[in-house]
Short mmCIF file of C-alpha atoms in Angstrom, two decimals:
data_model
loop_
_atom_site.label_atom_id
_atom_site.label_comp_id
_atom_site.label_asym_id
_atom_site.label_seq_id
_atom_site.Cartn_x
_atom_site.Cartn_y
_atom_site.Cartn_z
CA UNK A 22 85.94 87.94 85.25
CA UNK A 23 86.75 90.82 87.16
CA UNK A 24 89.54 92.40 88.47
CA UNK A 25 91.35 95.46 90.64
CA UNK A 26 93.54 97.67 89.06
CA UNK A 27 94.22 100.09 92.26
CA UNK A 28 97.64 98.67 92.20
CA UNK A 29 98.56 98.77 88.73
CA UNK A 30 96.84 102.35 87.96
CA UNK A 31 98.03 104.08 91.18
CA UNK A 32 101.67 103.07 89.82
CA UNK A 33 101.24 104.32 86.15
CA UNK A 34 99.49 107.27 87.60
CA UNK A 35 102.89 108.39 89.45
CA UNK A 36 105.37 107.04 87.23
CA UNK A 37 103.65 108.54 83.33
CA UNK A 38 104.83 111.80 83.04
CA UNK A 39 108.68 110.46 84.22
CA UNK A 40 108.32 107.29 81.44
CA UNK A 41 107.38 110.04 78.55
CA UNK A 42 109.46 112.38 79.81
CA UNK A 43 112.56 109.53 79.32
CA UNK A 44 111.40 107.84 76.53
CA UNK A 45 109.20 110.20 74.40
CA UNK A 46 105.95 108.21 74.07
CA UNK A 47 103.16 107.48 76.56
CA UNK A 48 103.18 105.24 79.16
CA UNK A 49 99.54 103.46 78.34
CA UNK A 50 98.21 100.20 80.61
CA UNK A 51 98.65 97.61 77.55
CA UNK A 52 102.17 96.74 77.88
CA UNK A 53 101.78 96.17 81.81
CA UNK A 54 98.50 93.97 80.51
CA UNK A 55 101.25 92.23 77.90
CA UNK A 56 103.58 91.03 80.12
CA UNK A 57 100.93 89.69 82.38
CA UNK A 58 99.02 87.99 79.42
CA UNK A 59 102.62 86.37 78.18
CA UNK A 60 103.73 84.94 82.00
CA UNK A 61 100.05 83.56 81.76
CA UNK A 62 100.33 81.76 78.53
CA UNK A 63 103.71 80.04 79.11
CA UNK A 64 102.31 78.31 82.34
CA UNK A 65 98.58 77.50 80.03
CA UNK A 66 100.75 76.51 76.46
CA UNK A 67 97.43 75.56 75.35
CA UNK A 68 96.31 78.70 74.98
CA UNK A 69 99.74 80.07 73.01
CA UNK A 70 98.54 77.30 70.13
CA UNK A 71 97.17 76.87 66.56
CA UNK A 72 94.41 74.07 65.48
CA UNK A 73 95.95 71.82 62.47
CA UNK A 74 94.51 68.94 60.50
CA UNK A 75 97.00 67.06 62.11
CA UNK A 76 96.69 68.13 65.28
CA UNK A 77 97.53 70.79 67.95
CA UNK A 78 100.42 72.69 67.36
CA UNK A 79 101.98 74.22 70.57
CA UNK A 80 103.97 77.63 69.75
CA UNK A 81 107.28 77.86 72.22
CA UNK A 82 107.03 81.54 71.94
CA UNK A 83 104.80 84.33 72.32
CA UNK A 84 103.99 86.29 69.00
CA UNK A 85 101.59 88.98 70.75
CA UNK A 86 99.18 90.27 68.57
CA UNK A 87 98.02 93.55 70.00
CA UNK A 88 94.75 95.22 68.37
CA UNK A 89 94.57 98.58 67.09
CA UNK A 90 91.49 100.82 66.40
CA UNK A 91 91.59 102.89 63.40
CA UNK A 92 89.11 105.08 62.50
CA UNK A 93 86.90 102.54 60.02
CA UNK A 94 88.40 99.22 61.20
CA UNK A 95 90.88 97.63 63.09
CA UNK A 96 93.95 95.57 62.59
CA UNK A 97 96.20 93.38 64.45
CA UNK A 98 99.55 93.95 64.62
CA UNK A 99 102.25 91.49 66.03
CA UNK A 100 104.78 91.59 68.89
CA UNK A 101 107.14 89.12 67.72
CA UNK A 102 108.69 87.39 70.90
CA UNK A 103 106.85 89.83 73.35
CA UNK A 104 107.48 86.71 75.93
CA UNK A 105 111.67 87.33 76.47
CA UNK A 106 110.90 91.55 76.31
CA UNK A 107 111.49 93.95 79.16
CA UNK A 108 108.72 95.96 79.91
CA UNK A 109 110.57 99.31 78.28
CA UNK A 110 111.55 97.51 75.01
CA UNK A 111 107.62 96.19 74.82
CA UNK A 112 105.95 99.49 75.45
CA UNK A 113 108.16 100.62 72.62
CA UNK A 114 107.26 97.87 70.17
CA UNK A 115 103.76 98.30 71.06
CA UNK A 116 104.04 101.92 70.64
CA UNK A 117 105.60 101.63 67.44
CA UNK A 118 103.53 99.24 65.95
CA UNK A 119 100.40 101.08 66.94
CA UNK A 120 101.84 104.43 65.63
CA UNK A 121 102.70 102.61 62.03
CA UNK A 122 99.39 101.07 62.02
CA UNK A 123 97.39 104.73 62.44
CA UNK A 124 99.75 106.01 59.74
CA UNK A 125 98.93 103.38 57.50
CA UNK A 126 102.97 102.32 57.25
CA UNK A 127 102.49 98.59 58.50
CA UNK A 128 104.85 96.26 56.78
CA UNK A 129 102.66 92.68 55.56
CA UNK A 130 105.22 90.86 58.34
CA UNK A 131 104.08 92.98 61.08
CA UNK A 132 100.61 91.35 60.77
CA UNK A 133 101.79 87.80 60.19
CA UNK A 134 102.89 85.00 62.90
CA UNK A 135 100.62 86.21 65.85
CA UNK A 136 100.12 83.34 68.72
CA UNK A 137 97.56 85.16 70.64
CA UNK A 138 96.22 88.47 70.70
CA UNK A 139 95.18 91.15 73.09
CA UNK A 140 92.51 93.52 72.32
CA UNK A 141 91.94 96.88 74.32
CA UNK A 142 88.44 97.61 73.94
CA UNK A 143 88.72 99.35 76.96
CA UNK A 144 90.04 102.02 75.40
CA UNK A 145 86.56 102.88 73.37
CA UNK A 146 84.46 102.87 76.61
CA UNK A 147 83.56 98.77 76.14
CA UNK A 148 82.45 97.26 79.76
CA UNK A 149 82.13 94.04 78.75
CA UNK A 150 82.68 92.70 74.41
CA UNK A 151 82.88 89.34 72.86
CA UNK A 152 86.13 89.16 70.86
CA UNK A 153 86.06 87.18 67.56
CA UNK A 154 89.46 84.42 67.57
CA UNK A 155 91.82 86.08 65.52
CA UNK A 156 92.81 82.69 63.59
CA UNK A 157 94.63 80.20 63.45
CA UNK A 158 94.94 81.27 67.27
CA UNK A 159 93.34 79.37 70.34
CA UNK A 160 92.24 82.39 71.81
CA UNK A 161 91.71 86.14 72.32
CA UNK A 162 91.76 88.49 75.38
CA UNK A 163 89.48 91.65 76.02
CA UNK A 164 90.96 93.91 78.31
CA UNK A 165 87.56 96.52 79.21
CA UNK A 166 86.80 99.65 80.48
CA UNK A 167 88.33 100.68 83.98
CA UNK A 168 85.67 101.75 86.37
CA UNK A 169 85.32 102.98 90.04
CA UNK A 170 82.57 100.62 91.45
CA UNK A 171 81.91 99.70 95.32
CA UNK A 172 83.39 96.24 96.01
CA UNK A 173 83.55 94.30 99.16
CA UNK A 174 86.95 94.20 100.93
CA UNK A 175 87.33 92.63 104.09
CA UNK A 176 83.70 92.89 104.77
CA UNK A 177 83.90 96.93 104.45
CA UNK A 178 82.47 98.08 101.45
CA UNK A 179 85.07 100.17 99.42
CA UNK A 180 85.75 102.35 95.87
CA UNK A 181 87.96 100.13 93.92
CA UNK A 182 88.68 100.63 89.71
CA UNK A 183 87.58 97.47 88.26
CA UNK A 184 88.20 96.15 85.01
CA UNK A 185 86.03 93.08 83.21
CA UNK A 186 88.38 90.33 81.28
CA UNK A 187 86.40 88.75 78.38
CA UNK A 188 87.84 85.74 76.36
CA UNK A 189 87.49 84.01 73.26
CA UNK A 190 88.21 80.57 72.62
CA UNK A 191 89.02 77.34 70.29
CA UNK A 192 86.75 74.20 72.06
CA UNK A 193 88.46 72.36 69.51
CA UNK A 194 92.15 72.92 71.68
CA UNK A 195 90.98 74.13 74.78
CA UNK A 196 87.94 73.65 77.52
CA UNK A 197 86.06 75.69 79.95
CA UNK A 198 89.05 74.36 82.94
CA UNK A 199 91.90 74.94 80.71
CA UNK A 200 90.58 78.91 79.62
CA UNK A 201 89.30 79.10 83.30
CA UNK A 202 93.25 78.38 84.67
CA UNK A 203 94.33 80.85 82.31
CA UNK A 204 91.94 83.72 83.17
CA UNK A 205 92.71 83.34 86.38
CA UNK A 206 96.55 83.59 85.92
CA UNK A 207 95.77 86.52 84.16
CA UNK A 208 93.35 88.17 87.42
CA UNK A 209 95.67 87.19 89.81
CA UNK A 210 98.71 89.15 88.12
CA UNK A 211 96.58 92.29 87.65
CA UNK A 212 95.12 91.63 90.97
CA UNK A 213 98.44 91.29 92.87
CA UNK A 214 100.19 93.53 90.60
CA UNK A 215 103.29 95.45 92.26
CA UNK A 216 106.25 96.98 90.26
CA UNK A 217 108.84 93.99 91.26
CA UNK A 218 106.63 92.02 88.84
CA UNK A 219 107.73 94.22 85.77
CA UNK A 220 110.28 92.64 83.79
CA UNK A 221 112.66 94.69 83.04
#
């Protein structure tokens, strides 16, 4: 699906150079994406779950797995309880994790446990990928490329910076309605983003 970002980029756009300034790393769009994605998944559990012999196993927690391009592959590093975060201590983890993982000094736990995972390909110029289910997970989440397109807006035709959403998931645990719900939870918090919506 699509979705508009003017809300959510004009606010990073005037807050960046204050967040680095006060907490010495960058202020990227991912952890704004995170807390979205994790208010999304504990109202579609479904989606937060693993595929057993014995059935579905529904995780009451979010272990976010957040990918990380390096420069010949890519790995997956984990959030552990991204869901009860503010948004300052889950930029940091994020951060941190993606810092460790370009300097090779991942620990084998910071790879382990992940309940669903969020991958950026946005960040290398992808409009619109097809994201392989990191498993055991249900599913995985492509955020894409941000670009200024004409959209309709009221019947006026206007310059908006839209982003696609792609997803990957399980049929086995989930359906088309089920993944549908979620994506949409997902939209409408980018699309009616405003900074009372952070957690802090």
């Amino acid at each position: 699906c699509e979705v508009d970002v003017s809300s959510l980029m004009a606010y990073r756009e005037s807050e960046k150079d204050a967040f680095r300034e006060r907490h010495g790393f960058p202020l990227s769009y991912v952890p704004f994406f995170a807390q979205i994605v994790c208010a999304a998944l504990l109202r579609n559990p479904y989606l937060n779950s693993t595929w057993t012999e014995e059935g579905i196993v529904l995780h009451h927690y979010v272990h976010l797995g957040i990918a990380v391009a390096l420069p010949d592959t890519l790995i997956v590093p984990v959030v552990k309880d991204a869901d009860l975060m503010g948004f300052v201590d889950l930029a940091r983890a994020i951060n941190d994790l993606a810092g460790r993982a370009r300097s090779k000094s991942l620990r084998p736990d910071d790879v382990r446990g992940g309940t669903f995972t969020l991958n950026n390909t946005g960040a290398l110029g992808s409009l619109a990928g097809q994201s392989i289910i990191n498993q055991p997970q249900a599913a995985i989440l492509s955020t894409e490329s941000i670009r200024k397109r004409p959209v309709v807006v009221d019947d006026a035709v206007v310059i908006r910076p839209i982003m696609n959403l792609t997803m990957s998931f399980d049929h086995r645990i989930i359906d088309g309605l089920a993944a549908s719900r979620f994506l949409n939870d997902v939209q409408d918090g980018i699309d009616h983003w405003s900074p009372e919506k952070i957690s802090l």
